[in-house]
């Protein structure tokens, strides 16, 4: 099944002959004639033409998204209410809808319907951090639950999520439509720190689903075996420069859970490594996707100062071992269609995904796809975490440059264009003679 779904570059050769509406090239002659008689095209236009033939609907699960009910938060919701809604609805993130003016026209009311995107972990960790400040009320015996703390401190629990923009807890809201293409999604995921790209349906601009980083990576993997993909993906991880490729936030296993949570919040990372103090050997991880567990067990919040991170990562029992035989498309359908908070497909905290720098990018991509993980720790021969590889790091390797700039460097786009009979010359696309 995998082979039949690979993108065939031969089918995309007509990209250079079939311009889409709104794409501007340097010449006014038809592109087919331009390629035959004029050796150079504007690089941005050529790349956009190429990628605009890979539709979003190629991503597994997108066509099923309209069947799924999407949770929306309102800018007027309080922090406590928002956390409870996300937890009870089993949703890890949701778009924030602005208050609609009942007197506005239908078009005006929905044109700016959403003002941001927020996730459960961000507002939970923010609230917990605020509640730990010295002037905040807490029970003397430290036995308060999370929601009890918020009830005791209404200035925190009643804070409207619409006011959290100044706390940098929002992601920007950059939606795409069902008729958009991979070009647009890759631009958004690579240029902005987005975990997901919402898919909206006209005319009301209603969110009907999400394109996740994981779903995009799985779509790219379907081109494994094609030359343009393998030229990048078969290179060793040591040949790339990743954002945290030589750095990883670590907490020792004997440090408290509270310290680990503070580090996760302070560094604003997706995951921190849990290591043995003596050897620095990786023994587990605490991720933003694990935060909901603090509401699953009423004893965790009251005892977070005495419970160690090592004890915490071994407490998880509800998540089965990751099964690599599960069809990848199932994970894509889940990730593209809905954002689940309690995701049983994710790896256990005491079984983090790892790679070595000698592994290829393709091997890392396959491991992340099989385990449904969003990241992998780079480890040395002593199993010490030396870096962090995220799906965003991977997507950037295949992401287009700004369409308004010259084309530089090799990679997906240069090699793909070469196979359509073109090459990069002085920052522009030139037709091979």
XYZ file of C-alpha atoms in Angstrom:
433
model
C 0.000 0.000 0.000
C 2.850 2.357 0.804
C 4.327 2.125 -2.684
C 1.062 2.923 -4.428
C 0.729 6.180 -2.488
C 4.167 7.623 -3.256
C 4.156 10.936 -5.041
C 5.361 10.304 -8.594
C 7.501 13.152 -9.824
C 6.703 12.224 -13.407
C 3.109 13.193 -12.689
C 4.325 16.537 -11.387
C 6.344 17.495 -14.448
C 3.309 19.303 -15.823
C 3.635 21.703 -12.915
C 6.043 23.706 -15.026
C 3.442 23.833 -17.795
C 0.219 24.477 -15.860
C 0.309 27.710 -13.845
C -2.196 28.252 -11.084
C -4.266 31.392 -10.824
C -2.484 34.095 -8.860
C 1.066 32.821 -9.476
C 3.206 35.440 -11.217
C 6.174 34.594 -13.436
C 8.587 36.956 -15.150
C 7.210 36.517 -18.623
C 3.736 37.081 -19.996
C 4.027 34.169 -22.430
C 2.519 30.778 -21.482
C 4.753 28.837 -19.142
C 5.053 25.923 -21.541
C 6.424 28.283 -24.216
C 8.497 30.124 -21.629
C 10.260 26.944 -20.575
C 11.054 26.052 -24.152
C 12.252 29.473 -25.248
C 13.380 31.296 -22.109
C 15.955 29.506 -19.957
C 15.203 31.161 -16.610
C 12.120 31.515 -14.407
C 11.599 33.323 -11.145
C 12.638 30.726 -8.544
C 9.866 31.510 -6.101
C 7.188 31.183 -8.758
C 8.639 27.935 -10.089
C 8.774 26.370 -6.643
C 5.253 27.448 -5.841
C 4.012 25.991 -9.105
C 5.717 22.706 -8.272
C 4.406 22.345 -4.710
C 0.939 23.622 -5.487
C 0.273 20.285 -7.171
C 0.467 18.426 -3.830
C -2.930 19.034 -2.173
C -3.658 19.027 1.553
C -6.166 16.288 0.890
C -3.165 13.995 0.281
C -2.621 14.038 4.050
C -4.372 11.038 5.644
C -7.376 11.955 7.724
C -8.072 15.416 6.336
C -11.053 14.265 4.298
C -12.525 12.697 7.432
C -11.998 15.785 9.579
C -15.439 17.362 8.937
C -17.013 14.417 10.748
C -15.203 15.283 13.972
C -16.531 17.817 16.438
C -13.900 20.428 17.237
C -13.718 22.025 20.684
C -13.501 25.811 20.648
C -12.525 27.982 23.573
C -13.840 31.510 23.920
C -11.608 34.448 24.754
C -13.877 35.084 27.724
C -13.380 31.649 29.280
C -11.486 31.672 32.563
C -8.273 29.673 32.952
C -9.869 27.184 35.349
C -12.857 26.665 33.069
C -10.635 26.236 30.002
C -8.417 23.640 31.690
C -11.439 21.699 32.893
C -13.086 21.777 29.464
C -9.944 20.527 27.706
C -9.425 17.788 30.279
C -13.024 16.568 30.323
C -13.304 16.653 26.530
C -9.951 14.866 26.163
C -8.532 17.607 23.934
C -4.921 18.787 24.193
C -5.376 22.094 22.337
C -8.099 24.278 20.895
C -8.617 27.423 18.827
C -9.650 30.561 20.706
C -12.744 32.220 19.288
C -13.167 35.929 19.769
C -16.434 37.329 21.086
C -18.746 37.843 18.123
C -20.574 41.098 17.603
C -24.262 40.175 17.259
C -24.905 43.348 15.256
C -22.187 42.647 12.686
C -22.911 41.137 9.287
C -22.453 37.400 8.855
C -19.264 37.882 6.810
C -17.762 40.298 9.329
C -18.647 38.073 12.274
C -16.788 35.081 10.876
C -13.909 36.722 9.004
C -11.905 37.132 12.222
C -13.544 34.363 14.178
C -10.362 33.006 15.773
C -7.659 35.010 17.506
C -5.244 32.289 18.592
C -4.547 28.690 19.465
C -3.763 27.429 22.970
C -2.819 24.077 24.460
C -3.639 22.374 27.745
C -0.031 22.093 28.949
C 0.681 25.818 28.539
C -2.186 27.079 30.657
C -1.790 24.279 33.214
C 1.904 24.980 33.783
C 1.271 28.732 33.814
C -1.417 28.320 36.463
C 0.725 26.008 38.578
C 3.644 28.429 38.397
C 1.416 31.333 39.478
C 0.020 29.296 42.381
C 3.521 28.515 43.650
C 4.442 32.158 44.192
C 4.940 33.155 47.869
C 1.951 35.500 48.160
C -0.503 32.938 46.782
C -2.862 31.150 49.193
C -2.290 27.437 49.752
C -3.315 24.979 52.424
C -0.866 24.725 55.272
C -0.516 20.949 54.933
C 0.144 21.220 51.209
C -2.670 18.778 50.461
C -4.549 20.939 47.985
C -5.637 19.629 44.616
C -4.951 21.605 41.461
C -8.498 22.885 41.044
C -8.684 23.680 44.765
C -5.639 25.903 44.372
C -7.330 27.749 41.529
C -10.530 28.127 43.553
C -8.530 29.578 46.448
C -6.892 32.060 44.086
C -9.601 33.418 41.802
C -7.217 36.075 40.464
C -5.501 33.162 38.731
C -8.365 30.764 38.031
C -10.658 33.495 36.694
C -8.051 35.053 34.425
C -9.557 35.137 30.942
C -7.596 33.183 28.369
C -8.039 36.156 26.068
C -5.683 38.033 28.402
C -2.902 35.434 28.164
C -1.490 36.783 24.915
C 0.896 38.964 26.942
C 2.159 35.772 28.646
C 3.124 34.327 25.237
C 0.928 31.292 25.852
C -0.870 31.538 22.526
C 0.200 30.135 19.238
C -0.731 32.335 16.282
C -3.743 31.162 14.328
C -2.717 30.468 10.740
C -5.420 28.363 9.101
C -5.513 26.706 5.690
C -8.439 25.662 3.525
C -9.157 22.236 2.091
C -8.112 23.485 -1.346
C -4.715 24.675 -0.108
C -1.535 22.724 -0.795
C 1.503 21.259 0.905
C 3.436 24.372 -0.083
C 1.328 26.508 2.241
C 1.468 24.021 5.131
C 5.232 23.580 4.920
C 5.705 27.336 4.928
C 3.569 27.743 8.040
C 5.118 24.866 10.000
C 8.686 25.848 9.156
C 8.428 29.618 9.531
C 6.300 29.634 12.692
C 6.410 27.581 15.871
C 3.169 25.750 15.230
C 2.304 22.297 16.496
C -0.693 22.124 14.171
C -2.228 24.037 11.284
C -6.025 24.386 11.546
C -8.110 23.535 8.497
C -11.127 25.805 8.006
C -14.193 25.446 5.855
C -15.800 28.372 4.081
C -17.911 30.458 4.221
C -17.985 30.647 8.024
C -14.258 29.892 8.474
C -15.187 27.098 10.867
C -12.337 24.826 12.015
C -13.051 21.286 10.811
C -9.719 19.611 11.549
C -5.988 19.982 11.905
C -2.848 19.223 9.935
C -0.266 18.097 12.467
C 3.495 18.004 12.112
C 3.280 14.230 12.393
C 0.829 13.941 9.506
C 3.067 16.063 7.259
C 6.112 13.956 8.122
C 4.198 10.783 7.281
C 3.206 12.260 3.942
C 6.852 13.040 3.219
C 7.814 9.482 4.183
C 5.560 8.152 1.457
C 8.149 9.464 -1.003
C 10.865 7.218 0.442
C 12.728 5.613 -2.438
C 12.390 8.605 -4.739
C 15.660 10.333 -5.508
C 14.671 13.844 -4.430
C 13.625 12.550 -1.007
C 16.493 10.141 -0.455
C 19.136 12.767 -1.260
C 18.164 14.466 1.980
C 16.724 11.655 4.079
C 19.637 9.227 3.587
C 22.126 11.655 5.127
C 23.335 11.058 8.683
C 21.865 13.199 11.463
C 25.369 14.469 12.184
C 25.291 16.332 8.846
C 22.337 18.505 9.884
C 22.100 21.461 12.228
C 19.041 21.156 14.421
C 17.771 23.807 16.809
C 18.611 21.752 19.901
C 20.899 19.265 18.223
C 23.695 19.932 20.714
C 21.630 20.814 23.759
C 18.905 19.197 25.815
C 17.256 20.330 29.061
C 17.927 17.720 31.746
C 16.684 16.952 35.249
C 18.199 14.337 37.533
C 16.046 11.438 38.584
C 16.491 12.295 42.262
C 15.215 15.842 41.787
C 11.597 16.551 42.670
C 8.728 16.442 40.201
C 8.098 20.100 41.062
C 11.612 20.983 39.870
C 11.067 19.082 36.652
C 7.788 20.870 35.973
C 9.409 24.247 36.616
C 12.167 23.426 34.146
C 9.598 22.354 31.539
C 7.724 25.627 32.041
C 10.763 27.920 32.257
C 12.526 26.576 29.179
C 9.333 26.344 27.105
C 10.412 23.073 25.538
C 8.340 20.061 24.517
C 10.345 17.632 26.635
C 13.060 17.401 29.264
C 15.343 14.427 29.765
C 15.373 12.543 33.073
C 18.897 11.255 33.768
C 20.850 9.375 36.437
C 22.862 11.879 38.455
C 26.036 9.774 38.634
C 26.270 8.685 34.989
C 23.984 11.225 33.226
C 22.455 8.204 31.495
C 19.007 8.829 30.005
C 16.300 6.967 31.932
C 13.143 8.758 30.832
C 11.448 11.975 29.854
C 8.748 14.360 31.008
C 6.877 15.937 28.124
C 4.161 18.509 27.722
C 1.853 15.716 26.551
C 2.301 14.021 29.958
C 0.991 16.983 31.963
C -2.580 15.723 32.001
C -1.414 12.857 34.260
C -1.199 15.358 37.111
C -5.001 15.474 37.067
C -5.370 11.708 36.766
C -3.856 11.122 40.226
C -4.987 13.374 43.076
C -1.784 12.672 45.011
C 0.645 14.051 42.437
C 0.056 17.791 42.864
C 0.120 17.769 46.706
C 3.262 15.603 46.744
C 5.125 17.152 43.823
C 7.858 18.583 46.101
C 8.739 15.172 47.562
C 8.002 12.855 44.652
C 11.091 12.431 42.463
C 11.075 12.635 38.690
C 12.325 9.048 38.507
C 9.400 7.889 40.617
C 7.031 9.885 38.436
C 8.172 8.440 35.100
C 7.684 4.902 36.427
C 4.168 5.575 37.773
C 2.533 5.525 34.367
C 0.549 2.347 33.845
C -2.267 3.306 31.485
C -0.160 3.580 28.355
C 0.790 0.332 26.645
C 4.163 -0.237 25.064
C 4.371 1.379 21.645
C 3.528 -1.124 18.914
C 5.442 -0.434 15.690
C 3.179 -2.842 13.777
C 0.256 -0.416 14.080
C -0.460 0.927 10.613
C 1.030 4.414 10.305
C -2.086 5.740 8.646
C -4.071 5.119 11.833
C -1.832 7.541 13.670
C -2.155 10.010 10.828
C -5.926 9.782 10.878
C -5.982 10.413 14.610
C -3.504 13.266 14.518
C -5.026 14.979 11.519
C -8.604 14.639 12.642
C -8.457 15.488 16.342
C -6.069 16.542 19.083
C -6.413 13.991 21.851
C -5.143 14.785 25.334
C -4.956 11.198 26.594
C -3.172 9.564 23.684
C -2.474 5.887 24.272
C -0.297 5.685 21.141
C 2.493 7.843 22.599
C 5.633 6.242 24.100
C 5.804 5.717 27.860
C 7.724 8.245 29.938
C 10.304 5.608 30.905
C 10.777 4.556 27.260
C 11.801 7.708 25.373
C 12.592 7.510 21.668
C 16.309 7.842 20.918
C 18.617 8.084 17.931
C 22.355 8.286 17.404
C 23.954 10.886 15.175
C 25.134 8.158 12.809
C 21.491 7.272 12.078
C 20.039 8.710 8.906
C 17.287 11.291 8.845
C 15.036 8.704 7.217
C 15.662 6.214 10.022
C 14.758 8.876 12.577
C 11.597 9.787 10.657
C 10.490 6.150 10.498
C 11.123 5.658 14.204
C 9.099 8.757 15.089
C 6.287 7.633 12.797
C 6.239 4.109 14.222
C 6.282 5.257 17.853
C 3.900 8.210 17.283
C 6.423 10.435 19.072
C 6.980 14.122 18.308
C 10.670 14.074 19.230
C 13.715 11.899 19.702
C 16.678 12.348 22.022
C 20.088 12.174 20.360
C 22.258 9.928 22.520
C 25.914 8.887 22.538
C 27.359 5.412 23.102
C 26.900 5.842 26.878
C 23.190 6.572 26.333
C 23.626 10.156 27.488
C 21.281 12.681 25.901
C 23.289 15.150 23.826
C 20.517 16.776 21.796
C 16.861 16.835 20.839
C 15.403 16.172 17.395
C 11.829 17.338 16.810
C 9.469 16.805 13.900
C 9.708 20.536 13.224
C 13.484 20.107 12.810
C 12.746 17.457 10.195
C 10.114 19.475 8.355
C 12.493 22.431 8.072
C 14.865 20.259 6.023
C 12.119 19.894 3.405
C 10.575 23.346 3.761
C 10.552 25.919 0.980
C 12.324 29.229 1.202
C 10.276 32.421 1.130
C 8.727 32.688 -2.324
C 9.863 36.305 -2.540
C 13.554 35.445 -2.147
C 16.128 33.794 -4.329
C 16.601 30.066 -4.079
C 19.734 28.941 -2.266
C 21.164 25.614 -1.134
C 20.349 22.051 -2.050
C 17.674 19.740 -0.714
C 14.154 18.668 -1.590
C 13.293 21.501 -3.946
C 16.523 21.719 -5.900
C 16.766 17.988 -6.502
C 13.069 17.721 -7.305
C 13.298 20.519 -9.848
C 16.364 18.920 -11.408
C 14.272 15.819 -12.068
C 11.735 17.962 -13.925
C 14.489 19.157 -16.246
C 15.563 22.288 -14.401
C 18.433 23.379 -12.204
C 19.283 26.223 -9.859
C 21.561 28.843 -11.387
C 22.459 32.137 -9.701
C 19.454 31.936 -7.415
C 16.930 31.271 -10.215
C 15.511 28.222 -11.926
C 17.150 27.444 -15.277
C 15.950 24.948 -17.852
C 18.553 22.237 -18.613
C 19.675 22.348 -22.196
